[in-house]
PDB file of C-alpha atoms in Angstrom:
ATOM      1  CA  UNK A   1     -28.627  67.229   2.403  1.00 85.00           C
ATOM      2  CA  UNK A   2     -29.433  63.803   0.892  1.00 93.00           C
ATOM      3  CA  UNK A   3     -32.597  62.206   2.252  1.00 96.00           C
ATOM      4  CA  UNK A   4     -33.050  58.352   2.009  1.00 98.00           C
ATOM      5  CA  UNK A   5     -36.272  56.313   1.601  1.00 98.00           C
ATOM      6  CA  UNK A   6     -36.435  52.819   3.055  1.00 98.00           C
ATOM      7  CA  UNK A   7     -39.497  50.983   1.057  1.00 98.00           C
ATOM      8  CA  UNK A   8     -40.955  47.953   0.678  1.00 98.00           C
ATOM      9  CA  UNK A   9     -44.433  46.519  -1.868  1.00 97.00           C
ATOM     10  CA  UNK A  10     -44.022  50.361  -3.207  1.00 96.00           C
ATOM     11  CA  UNK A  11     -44.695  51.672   0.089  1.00 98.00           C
ATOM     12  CA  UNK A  12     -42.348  53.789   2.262  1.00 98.00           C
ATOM     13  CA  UNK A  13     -41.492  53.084   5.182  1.00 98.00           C
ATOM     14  CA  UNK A  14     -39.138  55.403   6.410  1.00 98.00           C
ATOM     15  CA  UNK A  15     -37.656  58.468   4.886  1.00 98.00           C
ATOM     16  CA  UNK A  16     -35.254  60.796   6.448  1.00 98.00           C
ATOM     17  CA  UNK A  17     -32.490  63.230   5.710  1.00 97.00           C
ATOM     18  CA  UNK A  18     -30.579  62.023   9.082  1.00 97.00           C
ATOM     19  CA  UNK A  19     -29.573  58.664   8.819  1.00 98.00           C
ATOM     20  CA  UNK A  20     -26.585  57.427  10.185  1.00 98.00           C
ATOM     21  CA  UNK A  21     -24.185  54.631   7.990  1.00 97.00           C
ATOM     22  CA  UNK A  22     -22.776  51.566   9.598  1.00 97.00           C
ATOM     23  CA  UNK A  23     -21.543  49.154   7.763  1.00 95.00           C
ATOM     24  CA  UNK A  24     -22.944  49.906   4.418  1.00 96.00           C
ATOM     25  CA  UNK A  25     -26.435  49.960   5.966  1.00 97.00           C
ATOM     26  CA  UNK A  26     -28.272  53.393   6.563  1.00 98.00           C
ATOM     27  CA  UNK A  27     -29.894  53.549  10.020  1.00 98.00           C
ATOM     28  CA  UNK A  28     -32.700  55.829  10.618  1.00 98.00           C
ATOM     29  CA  UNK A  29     -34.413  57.707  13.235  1.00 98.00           C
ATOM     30  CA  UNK A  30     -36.810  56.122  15.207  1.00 98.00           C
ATOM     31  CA  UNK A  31     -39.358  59.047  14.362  1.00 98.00           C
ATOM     32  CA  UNK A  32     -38.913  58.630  10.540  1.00 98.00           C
ATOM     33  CA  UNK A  33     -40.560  55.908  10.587  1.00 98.00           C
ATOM     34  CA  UNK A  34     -44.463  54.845   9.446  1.00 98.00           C
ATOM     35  CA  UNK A  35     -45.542  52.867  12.730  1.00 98.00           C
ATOM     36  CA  UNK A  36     -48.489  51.879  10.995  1.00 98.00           C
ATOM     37  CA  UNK A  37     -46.196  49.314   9.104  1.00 98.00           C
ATOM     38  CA  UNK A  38     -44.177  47.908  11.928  1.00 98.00           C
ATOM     39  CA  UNK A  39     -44.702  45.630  14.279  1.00 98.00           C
ATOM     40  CA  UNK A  40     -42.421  43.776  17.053  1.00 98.00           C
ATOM     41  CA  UNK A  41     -41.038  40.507  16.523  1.00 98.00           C
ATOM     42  CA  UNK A  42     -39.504  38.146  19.041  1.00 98.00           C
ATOM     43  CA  UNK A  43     -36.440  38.009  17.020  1.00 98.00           C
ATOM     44  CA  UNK A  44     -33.214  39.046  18.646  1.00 98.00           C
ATOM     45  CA  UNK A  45     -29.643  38.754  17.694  1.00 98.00           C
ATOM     46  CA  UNK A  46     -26.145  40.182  18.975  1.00 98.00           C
ATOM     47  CA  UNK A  47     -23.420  42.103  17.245  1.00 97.00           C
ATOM     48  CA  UNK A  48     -19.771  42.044  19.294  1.00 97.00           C
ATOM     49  CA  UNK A  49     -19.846  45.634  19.124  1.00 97.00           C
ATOM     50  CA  UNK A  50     -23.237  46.874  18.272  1.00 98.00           C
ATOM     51  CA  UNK A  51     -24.430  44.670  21.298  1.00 98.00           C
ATOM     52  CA  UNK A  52     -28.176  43.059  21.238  1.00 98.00           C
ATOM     53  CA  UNK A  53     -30.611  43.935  18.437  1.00 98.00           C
ATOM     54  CA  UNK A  54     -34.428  43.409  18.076  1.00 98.00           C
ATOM     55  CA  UNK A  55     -36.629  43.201  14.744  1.00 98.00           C
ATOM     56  CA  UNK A  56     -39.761  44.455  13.400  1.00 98.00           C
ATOM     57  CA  UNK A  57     -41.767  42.706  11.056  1.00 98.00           C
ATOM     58  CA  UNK A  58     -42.910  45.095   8.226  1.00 98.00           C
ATOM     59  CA  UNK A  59     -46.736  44.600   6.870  1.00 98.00           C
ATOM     60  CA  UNK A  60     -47.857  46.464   3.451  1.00 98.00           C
ATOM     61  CA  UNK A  61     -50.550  45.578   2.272  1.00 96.00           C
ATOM     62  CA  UNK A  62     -51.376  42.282   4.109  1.00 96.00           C
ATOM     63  CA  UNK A  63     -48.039  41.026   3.040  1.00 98.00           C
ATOM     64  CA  UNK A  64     -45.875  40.358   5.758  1.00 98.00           C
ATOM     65  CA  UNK A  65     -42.075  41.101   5.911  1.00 98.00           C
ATOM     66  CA  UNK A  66     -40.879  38.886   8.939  1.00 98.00           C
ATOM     67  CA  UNK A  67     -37.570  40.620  10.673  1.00 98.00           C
ATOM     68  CA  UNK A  68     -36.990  43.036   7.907  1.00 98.00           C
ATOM     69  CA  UNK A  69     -35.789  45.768  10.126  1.00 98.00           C
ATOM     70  CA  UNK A  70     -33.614  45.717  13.323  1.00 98.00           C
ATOM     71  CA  UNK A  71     -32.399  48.844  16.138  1.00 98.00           C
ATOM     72  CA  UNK A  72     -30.027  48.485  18.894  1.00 98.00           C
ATOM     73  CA  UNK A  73     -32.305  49.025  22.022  1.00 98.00           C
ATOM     74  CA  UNK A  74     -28.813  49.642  24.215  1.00 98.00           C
ATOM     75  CA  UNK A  75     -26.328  49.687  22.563  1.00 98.00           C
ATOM     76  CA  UNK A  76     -22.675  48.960  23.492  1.00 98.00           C
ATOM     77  CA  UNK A  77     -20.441  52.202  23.307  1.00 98.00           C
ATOM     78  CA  UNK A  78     -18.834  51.867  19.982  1.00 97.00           C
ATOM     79  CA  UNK A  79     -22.445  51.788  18.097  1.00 98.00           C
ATOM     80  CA  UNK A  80     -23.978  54.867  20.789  1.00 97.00           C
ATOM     81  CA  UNK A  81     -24.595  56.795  17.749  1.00 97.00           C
ATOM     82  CA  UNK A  82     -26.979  54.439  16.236  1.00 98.00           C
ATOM     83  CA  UNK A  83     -29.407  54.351  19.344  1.00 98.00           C
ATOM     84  CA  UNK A  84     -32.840  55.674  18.495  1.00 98.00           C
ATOM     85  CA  UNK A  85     -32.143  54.190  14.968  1.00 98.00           C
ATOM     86  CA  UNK A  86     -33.445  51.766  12.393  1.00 98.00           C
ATOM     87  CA  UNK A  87     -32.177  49.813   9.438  1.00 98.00           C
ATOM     88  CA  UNK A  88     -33.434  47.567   7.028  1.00 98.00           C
ATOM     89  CA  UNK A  89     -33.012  44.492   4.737  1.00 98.00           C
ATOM     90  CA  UNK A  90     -34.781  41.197   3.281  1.00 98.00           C
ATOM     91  CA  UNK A  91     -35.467  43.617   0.086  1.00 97.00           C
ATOM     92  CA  UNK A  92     -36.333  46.379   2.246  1.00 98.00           C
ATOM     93  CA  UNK A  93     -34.947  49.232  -0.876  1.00 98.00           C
ATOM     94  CA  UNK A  94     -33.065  51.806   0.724  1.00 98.00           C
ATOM     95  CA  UNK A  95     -31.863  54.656  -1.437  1.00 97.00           C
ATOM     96  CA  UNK A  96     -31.476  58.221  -2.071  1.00 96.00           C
ATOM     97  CA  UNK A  97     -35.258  59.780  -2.264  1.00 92.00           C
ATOM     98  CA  UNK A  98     -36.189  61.544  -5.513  1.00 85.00           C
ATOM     99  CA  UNK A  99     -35.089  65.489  -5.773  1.00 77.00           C
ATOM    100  CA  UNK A 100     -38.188  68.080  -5.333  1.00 70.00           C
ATOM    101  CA  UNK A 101     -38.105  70.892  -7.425  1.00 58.00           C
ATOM    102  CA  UNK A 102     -36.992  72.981  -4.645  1.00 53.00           C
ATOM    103  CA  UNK A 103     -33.695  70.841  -4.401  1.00 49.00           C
ATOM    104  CA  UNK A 104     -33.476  70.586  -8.013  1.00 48.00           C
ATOM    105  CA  UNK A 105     -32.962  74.647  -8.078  1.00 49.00           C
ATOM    106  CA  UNK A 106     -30.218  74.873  -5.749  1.00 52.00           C
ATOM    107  CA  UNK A 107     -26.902  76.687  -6.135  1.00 49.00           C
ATOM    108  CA  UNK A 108     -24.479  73.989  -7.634  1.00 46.00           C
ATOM    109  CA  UNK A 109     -27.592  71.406  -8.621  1.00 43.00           C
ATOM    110  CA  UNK A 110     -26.448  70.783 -12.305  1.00 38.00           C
ATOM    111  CA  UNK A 111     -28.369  71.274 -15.454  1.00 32.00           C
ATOM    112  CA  UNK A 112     -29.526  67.597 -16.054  1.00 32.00           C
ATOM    113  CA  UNK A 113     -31.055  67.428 -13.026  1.00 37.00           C
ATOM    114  CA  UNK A 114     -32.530  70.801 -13.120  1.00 36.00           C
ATOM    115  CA  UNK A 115     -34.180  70.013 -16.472  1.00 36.00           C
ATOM    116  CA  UNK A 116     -34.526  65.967 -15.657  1.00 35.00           C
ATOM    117  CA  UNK A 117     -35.487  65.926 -11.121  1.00 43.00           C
ATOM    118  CA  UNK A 118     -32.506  63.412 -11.190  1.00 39.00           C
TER     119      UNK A 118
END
């Protein structure tokens, strides 16, 4: 299973082995992510087939990250399989989490990154 890790100011923000690709962005659950960081935004905007998103500003650190992640509320029915989910940009990194050990040392995991964690 790949897990992703959405961070921002070397913080993460979300991390989850569930996300869901539209579009070249990864959404992810709702529960993946670190409330503590997010807060609403009056922001809205609408997709012709993904229907009317809102934002979240992201805060690390006192540094404020205005709109840096959007969800579909209600979605229309082409994008149903993204409600419940988040995604991210304005240099929000998303990408593949770092191996543990444990994943490291699976059947078919190959020598470099059993001897390197990459």
């Amino acid at each position: 299973m790949t897990i992703y890790q959405a961070s921002w100011n070397g913080v993460v923000l979300a991390e989850s082995g569930h996300t869901i690709q539209v579009e070249g962005n990864q959404y992810f659950p709702a529960e993946s992510l670190h409330r503590e960081y997010f807060t609403n935004s009056p922001t809205t905007s609408r997709c012709p087939w993904k229907g009317l998103a809102n934002y979240y500003t992201v805060t690390v650190g006192g540094s404020a990250n205005p709109d840096a992640a959007w969800y579909y509320p209600q979605p229309l029915q082409a994008a149903e399989n993204i409600k419940g989910h988040v995604a991210f940009w304005h240099g929000v990194k998303v990408a593949r989490a770092p191996a543990t050990d444990s994943e490291a040392n699976q059947p078919g995991a190959s020598w470099w990154s059993k001897s390197t964690g990459r």
